[in-house]
mmCIF file of C-alpha atoms in Angstrom:
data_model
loop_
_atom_site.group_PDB
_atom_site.id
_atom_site.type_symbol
_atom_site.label_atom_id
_atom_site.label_comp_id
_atom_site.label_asym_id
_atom_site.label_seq_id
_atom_site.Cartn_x
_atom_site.Cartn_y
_atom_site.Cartn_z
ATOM 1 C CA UNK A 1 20.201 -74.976 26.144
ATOM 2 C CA UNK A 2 17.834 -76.435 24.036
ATOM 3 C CA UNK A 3 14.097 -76.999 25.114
ATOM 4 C CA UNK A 4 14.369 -80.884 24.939
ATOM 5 C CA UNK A 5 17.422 -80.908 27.203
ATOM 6 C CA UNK A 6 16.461 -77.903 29.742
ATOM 7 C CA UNK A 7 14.813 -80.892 31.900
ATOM 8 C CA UNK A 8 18.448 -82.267 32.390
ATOM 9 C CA UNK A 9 19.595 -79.057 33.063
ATOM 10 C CA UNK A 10 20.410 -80.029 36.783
ATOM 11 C CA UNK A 11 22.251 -82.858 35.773
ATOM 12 C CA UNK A 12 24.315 -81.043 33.753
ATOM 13 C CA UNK A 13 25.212 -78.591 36.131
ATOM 14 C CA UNK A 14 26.330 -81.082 38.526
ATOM 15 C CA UNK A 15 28.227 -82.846 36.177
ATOM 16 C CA UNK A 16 30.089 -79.353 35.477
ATOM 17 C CA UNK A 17 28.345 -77.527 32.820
ATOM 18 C CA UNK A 18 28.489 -73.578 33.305
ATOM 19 C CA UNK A 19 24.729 -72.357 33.638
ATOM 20 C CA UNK A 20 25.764 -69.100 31.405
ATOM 21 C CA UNK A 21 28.803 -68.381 29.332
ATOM 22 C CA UNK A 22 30.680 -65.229 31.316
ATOM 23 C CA UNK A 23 34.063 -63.733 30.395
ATOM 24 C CA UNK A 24 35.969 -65.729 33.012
ATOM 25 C CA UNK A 25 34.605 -68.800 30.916
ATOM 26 C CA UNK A 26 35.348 -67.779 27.631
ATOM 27 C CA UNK A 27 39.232 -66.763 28.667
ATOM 28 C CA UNK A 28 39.368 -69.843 30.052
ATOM 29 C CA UNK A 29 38.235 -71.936 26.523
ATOM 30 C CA UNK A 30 40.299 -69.260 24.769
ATOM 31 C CA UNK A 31 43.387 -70.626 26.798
ATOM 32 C CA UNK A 32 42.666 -74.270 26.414
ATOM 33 C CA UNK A 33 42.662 -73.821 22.303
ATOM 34 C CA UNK A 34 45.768 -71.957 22.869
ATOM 35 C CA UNK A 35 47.751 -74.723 24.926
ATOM 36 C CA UNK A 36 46.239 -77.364 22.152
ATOM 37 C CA UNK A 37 47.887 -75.565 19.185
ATOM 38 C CA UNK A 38 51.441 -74.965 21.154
ATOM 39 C CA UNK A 39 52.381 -77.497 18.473
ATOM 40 C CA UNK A 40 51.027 -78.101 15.119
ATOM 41 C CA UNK A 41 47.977 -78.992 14.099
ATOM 42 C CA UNK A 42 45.947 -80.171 10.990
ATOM 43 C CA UNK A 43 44.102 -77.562 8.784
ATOM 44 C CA UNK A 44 40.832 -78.738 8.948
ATOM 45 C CA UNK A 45 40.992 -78.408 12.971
ATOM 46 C CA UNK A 46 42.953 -74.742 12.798
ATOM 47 C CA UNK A 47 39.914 -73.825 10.795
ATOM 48 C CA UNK A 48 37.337 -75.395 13.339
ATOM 49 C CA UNK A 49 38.977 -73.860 15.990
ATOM 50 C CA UNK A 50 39.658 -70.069 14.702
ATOM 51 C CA UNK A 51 36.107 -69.841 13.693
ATOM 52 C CA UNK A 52 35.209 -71.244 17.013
ATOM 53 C CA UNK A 53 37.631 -67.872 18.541
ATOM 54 C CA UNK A 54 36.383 -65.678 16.421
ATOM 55 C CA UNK A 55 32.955 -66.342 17.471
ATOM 56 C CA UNK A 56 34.025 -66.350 21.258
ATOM 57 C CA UNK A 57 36.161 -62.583 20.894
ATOM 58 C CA UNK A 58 32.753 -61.232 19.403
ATOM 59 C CA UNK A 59 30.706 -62.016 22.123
ATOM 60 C CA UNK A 60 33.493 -60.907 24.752
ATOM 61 C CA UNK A 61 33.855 -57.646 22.848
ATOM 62 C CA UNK A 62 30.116 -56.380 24.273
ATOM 63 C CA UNK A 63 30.966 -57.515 27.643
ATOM 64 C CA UNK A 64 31.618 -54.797 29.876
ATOM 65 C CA UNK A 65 35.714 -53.291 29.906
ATOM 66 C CA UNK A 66 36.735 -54.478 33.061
ATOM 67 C CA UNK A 67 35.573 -58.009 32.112
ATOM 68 C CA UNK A 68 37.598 -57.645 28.727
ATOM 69 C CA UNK A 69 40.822 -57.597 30.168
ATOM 70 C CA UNK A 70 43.458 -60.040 29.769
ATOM 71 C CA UNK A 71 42.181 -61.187 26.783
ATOM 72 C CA UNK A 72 44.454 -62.790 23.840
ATOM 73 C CA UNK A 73 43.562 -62.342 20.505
ATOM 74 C CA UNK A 74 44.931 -65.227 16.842
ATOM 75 C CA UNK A 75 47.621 -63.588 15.185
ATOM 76 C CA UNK A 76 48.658 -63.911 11.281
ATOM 77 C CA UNK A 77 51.322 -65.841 10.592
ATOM 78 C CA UNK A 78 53.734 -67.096 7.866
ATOM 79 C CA UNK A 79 52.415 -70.668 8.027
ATOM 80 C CA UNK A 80 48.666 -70.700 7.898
ATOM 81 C CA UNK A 81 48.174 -74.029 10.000
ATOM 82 C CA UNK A 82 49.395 -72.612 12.741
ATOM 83 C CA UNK A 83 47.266 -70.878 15.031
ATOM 84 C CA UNK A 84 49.287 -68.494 17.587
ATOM 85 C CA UNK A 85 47.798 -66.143 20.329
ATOM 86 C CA UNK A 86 49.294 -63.402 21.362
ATOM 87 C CA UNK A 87 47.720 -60.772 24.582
ATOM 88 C CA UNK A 88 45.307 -57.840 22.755
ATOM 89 C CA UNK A 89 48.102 -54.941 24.160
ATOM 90 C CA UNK A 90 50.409 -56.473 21.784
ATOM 91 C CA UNK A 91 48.790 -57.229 18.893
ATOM 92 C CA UNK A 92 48.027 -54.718 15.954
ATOM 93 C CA UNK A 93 45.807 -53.884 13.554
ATOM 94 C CA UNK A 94 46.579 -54.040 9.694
ATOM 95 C CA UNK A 95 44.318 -50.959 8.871
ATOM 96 C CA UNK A 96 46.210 -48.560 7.046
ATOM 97 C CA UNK A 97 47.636 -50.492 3.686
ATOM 98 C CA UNK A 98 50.058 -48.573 2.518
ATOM 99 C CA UNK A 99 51.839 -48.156 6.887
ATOM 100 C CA UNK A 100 51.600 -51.719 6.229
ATOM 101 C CA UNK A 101 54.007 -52.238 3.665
ATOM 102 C CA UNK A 102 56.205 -49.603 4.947
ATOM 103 C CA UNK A 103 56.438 -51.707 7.478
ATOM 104 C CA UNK A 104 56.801 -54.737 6.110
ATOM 105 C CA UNK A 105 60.311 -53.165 4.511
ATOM 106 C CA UNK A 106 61.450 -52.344 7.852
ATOM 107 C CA UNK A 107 64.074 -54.755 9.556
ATOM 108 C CA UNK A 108 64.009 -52.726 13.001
ATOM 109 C CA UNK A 109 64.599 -55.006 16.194
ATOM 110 C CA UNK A 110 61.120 -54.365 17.004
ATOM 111 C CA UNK A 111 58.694 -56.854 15.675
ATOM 112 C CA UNK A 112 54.762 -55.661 14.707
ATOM 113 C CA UNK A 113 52.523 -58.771 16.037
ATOM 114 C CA UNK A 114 49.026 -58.021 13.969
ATOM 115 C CA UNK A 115 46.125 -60.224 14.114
ATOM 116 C CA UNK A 116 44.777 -62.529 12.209
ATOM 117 C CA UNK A 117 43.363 -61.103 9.200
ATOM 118 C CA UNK A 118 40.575 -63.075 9.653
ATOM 119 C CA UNK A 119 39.325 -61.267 12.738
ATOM 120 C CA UNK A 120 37.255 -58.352 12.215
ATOM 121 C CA UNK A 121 39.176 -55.309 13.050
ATOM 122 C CA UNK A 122 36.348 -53.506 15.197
ATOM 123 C CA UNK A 123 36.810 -56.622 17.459
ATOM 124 C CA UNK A 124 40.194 -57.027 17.755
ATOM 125 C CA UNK A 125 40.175 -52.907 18.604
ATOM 126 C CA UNK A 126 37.009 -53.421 20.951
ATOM 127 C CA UNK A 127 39.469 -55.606 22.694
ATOM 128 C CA UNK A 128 42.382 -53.688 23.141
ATOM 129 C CA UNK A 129 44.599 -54.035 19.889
ATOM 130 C CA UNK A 130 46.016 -51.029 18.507
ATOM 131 C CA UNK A 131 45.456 -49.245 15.147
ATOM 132 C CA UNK A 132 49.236 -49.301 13.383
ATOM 133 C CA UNK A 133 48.849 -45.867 13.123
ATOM 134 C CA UNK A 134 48.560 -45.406 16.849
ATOM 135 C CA UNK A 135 50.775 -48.264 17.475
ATOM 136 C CA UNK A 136 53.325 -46.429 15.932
ATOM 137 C CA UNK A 137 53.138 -42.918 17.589
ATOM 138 C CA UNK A 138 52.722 -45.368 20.560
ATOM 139 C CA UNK A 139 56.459 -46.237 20.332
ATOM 140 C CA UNK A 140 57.328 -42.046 20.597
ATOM 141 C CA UNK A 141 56.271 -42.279 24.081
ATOM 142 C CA UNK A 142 59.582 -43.357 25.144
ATOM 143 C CA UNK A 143 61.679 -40.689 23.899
ATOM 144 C CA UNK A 144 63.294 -38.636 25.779
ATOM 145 C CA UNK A 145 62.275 -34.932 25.172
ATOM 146 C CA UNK A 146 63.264 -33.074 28.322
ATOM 147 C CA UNK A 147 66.157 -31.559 26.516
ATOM 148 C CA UNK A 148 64.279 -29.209 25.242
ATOM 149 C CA UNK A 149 61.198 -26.398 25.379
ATOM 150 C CA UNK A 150 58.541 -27.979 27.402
ATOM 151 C CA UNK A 151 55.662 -26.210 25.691
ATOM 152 C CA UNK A 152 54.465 -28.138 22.417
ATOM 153 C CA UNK A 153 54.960 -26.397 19.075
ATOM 154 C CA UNK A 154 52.357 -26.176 18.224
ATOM 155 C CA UNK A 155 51.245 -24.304 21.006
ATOM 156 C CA UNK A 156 53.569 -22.202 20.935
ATOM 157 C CA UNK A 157 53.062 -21.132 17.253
ATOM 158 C CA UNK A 158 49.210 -20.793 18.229
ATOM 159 C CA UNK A 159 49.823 -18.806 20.982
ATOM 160 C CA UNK A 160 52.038 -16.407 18.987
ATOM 161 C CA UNK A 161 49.612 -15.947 15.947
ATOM 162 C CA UNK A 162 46.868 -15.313 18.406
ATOM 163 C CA UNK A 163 48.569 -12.775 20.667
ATOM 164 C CA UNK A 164 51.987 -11.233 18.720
ATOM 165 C CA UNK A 165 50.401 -11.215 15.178
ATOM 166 C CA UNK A 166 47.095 -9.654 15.373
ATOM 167 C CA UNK A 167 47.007 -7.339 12.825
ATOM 168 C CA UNK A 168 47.448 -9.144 9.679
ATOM 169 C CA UNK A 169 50.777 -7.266 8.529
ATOM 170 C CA UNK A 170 53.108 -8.219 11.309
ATOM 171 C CA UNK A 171 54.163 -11.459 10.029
ATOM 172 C CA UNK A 172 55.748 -9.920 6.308
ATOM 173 C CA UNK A 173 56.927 -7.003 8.442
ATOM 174 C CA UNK A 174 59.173 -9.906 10.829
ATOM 175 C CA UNK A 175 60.137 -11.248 7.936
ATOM 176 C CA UNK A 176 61.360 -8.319 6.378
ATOM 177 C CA UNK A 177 62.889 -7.571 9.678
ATOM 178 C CA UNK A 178 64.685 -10.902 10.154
ATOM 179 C CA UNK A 179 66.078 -10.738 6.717
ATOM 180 C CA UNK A 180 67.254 -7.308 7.168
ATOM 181 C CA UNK A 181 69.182 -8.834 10.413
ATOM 182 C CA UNK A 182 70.842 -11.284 8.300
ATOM 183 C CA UNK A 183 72.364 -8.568 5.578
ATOM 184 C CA UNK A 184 69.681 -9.358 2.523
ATOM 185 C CA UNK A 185 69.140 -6.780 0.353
ATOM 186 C CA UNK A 186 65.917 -7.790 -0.912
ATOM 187 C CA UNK A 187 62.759 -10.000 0.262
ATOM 188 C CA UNK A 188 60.234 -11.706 -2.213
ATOM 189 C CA UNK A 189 56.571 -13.372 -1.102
ATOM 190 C CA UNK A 190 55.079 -15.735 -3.471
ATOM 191 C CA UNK A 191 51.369 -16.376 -3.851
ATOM 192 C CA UNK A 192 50.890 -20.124 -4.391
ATOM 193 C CA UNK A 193 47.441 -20.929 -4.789
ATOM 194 C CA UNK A 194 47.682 -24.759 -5.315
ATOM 195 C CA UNK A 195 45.601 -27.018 -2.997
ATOM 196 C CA UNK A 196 47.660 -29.903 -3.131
ATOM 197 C CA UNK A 197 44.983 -32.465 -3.497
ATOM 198 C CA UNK A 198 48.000 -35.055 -4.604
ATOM 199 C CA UNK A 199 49.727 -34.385 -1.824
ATOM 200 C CA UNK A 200 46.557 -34.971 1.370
ATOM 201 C CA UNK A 201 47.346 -39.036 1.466
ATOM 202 C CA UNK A 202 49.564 -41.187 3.688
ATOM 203 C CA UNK A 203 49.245 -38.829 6.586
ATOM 204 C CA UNK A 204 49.363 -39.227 10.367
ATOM 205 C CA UNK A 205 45.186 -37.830 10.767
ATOM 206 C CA UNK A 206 43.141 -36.372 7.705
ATOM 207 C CA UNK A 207 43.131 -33.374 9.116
ATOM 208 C CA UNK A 208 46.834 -32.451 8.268
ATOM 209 C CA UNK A 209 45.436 -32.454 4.925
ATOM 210 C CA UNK A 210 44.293 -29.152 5.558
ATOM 211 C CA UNK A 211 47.440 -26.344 5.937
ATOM 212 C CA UNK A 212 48.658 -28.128 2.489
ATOM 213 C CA UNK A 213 46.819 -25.723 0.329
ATOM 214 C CA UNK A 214 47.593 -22.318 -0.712
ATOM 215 C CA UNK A 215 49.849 -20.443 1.124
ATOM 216 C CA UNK A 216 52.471 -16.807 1.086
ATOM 217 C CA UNK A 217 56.042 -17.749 0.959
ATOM 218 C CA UNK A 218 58.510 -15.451 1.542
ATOM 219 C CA UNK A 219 62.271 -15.262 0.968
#
């Protein structure tokens, strides 16, 4: 409130002005722009009004978590004079390019909501939107893997390089053994000493970047 108004501040107050803008505010004016663009609206107020959400999601993004629930976020869409909301859980964020075209090629039943390109993607995350990256090992979590070996791979693998194969021969020597047990008369290892550096992009995490360099082969 500006200094020439605060002496009507009390009038205002009674007349229904908030004294301070909390979350339970702004999800409320978030809802009521919602509910006004349920049908179609001109360009020059989607504009006014998306700038006006974008401006209320970044001050509810430094508001405490438990007062950033519930919150609903613009989403892109094919017509750009519409203005659709959609809850943060669902939405997702464009960030990796080239998962986004994959996806965009994909005609699976389920449908990727992302937000409006518009809204800065550290907001839309601060307020619960998902990277499409981790949207999309999200959607693993409901398969079924209880038919078989409980213990991950991977630690698995770990625990045997740690524990069986200490000594720094024993894997050649198990290979040698299991292709004596399957009637070959001779076993090869290969050297390759390429890094791969063509090969280190669209992964799941930069870090699986790292076992594609050199390596023993062995057949």
């Amino acid at each position: 409130m500006s200094q020439e108004t605060t002496m009507w501040q009390t009038l205002f107050v009674a007349c229904g002005t908030r004294r301070r803008q909390d979350a339970s505010f702004l999800r409320e004016v978030l809802s009521e722009i919602q509910a006004k663009h349920l049908h179609k609206s001109s360009q020059r107020e989607t504009n006014r009004d998306l700038k006006l959400v974008i401006q209320i999601l970044e001050t509810l993004k430094d508001f405490p978590p438990e007062e950033r629930r519930d919150i609903i976020l613009p989403i892109a869409h094919r017509e750009r004079q519409l203005l659709r909301f959609r809850p943060a859980v669902e939405c997702t964020v464009g960030d990796i390019q080239w998962l986004m075209e994959a996806e965009s090629q994909c005609s699976g039943e389920e449908e990727v909501v992302f937000v409006h390109p518009k809204l800065p993607v550290s907001t839309a995350m601060a307020l619960g939107a998902l990277g499409l990256m981790d949207r999309a090992l999200d959607e693993t979590e409901d398969i079924d893997y209880a038919y078989h070996q409980v213990e991950p791979l991977t630690t698995r693998l770990h625990n045997l390089l740690e524990d069986s194969y200490t000594d720094g021969f024993s894997i050649p020597k198990e290979l040698i053994q299991n292709a004596d047990d399957a009637g070959a008369r001779q076993v090869k290892f290969l050297l390759d000493e390429r890094q791969n550096e063509d090969c280190r992009e669209h992964l799941l995490h930069p870090e699986h970047g790292v076992p594609s360099g050199a390596c023993t082969l062995g057949v």
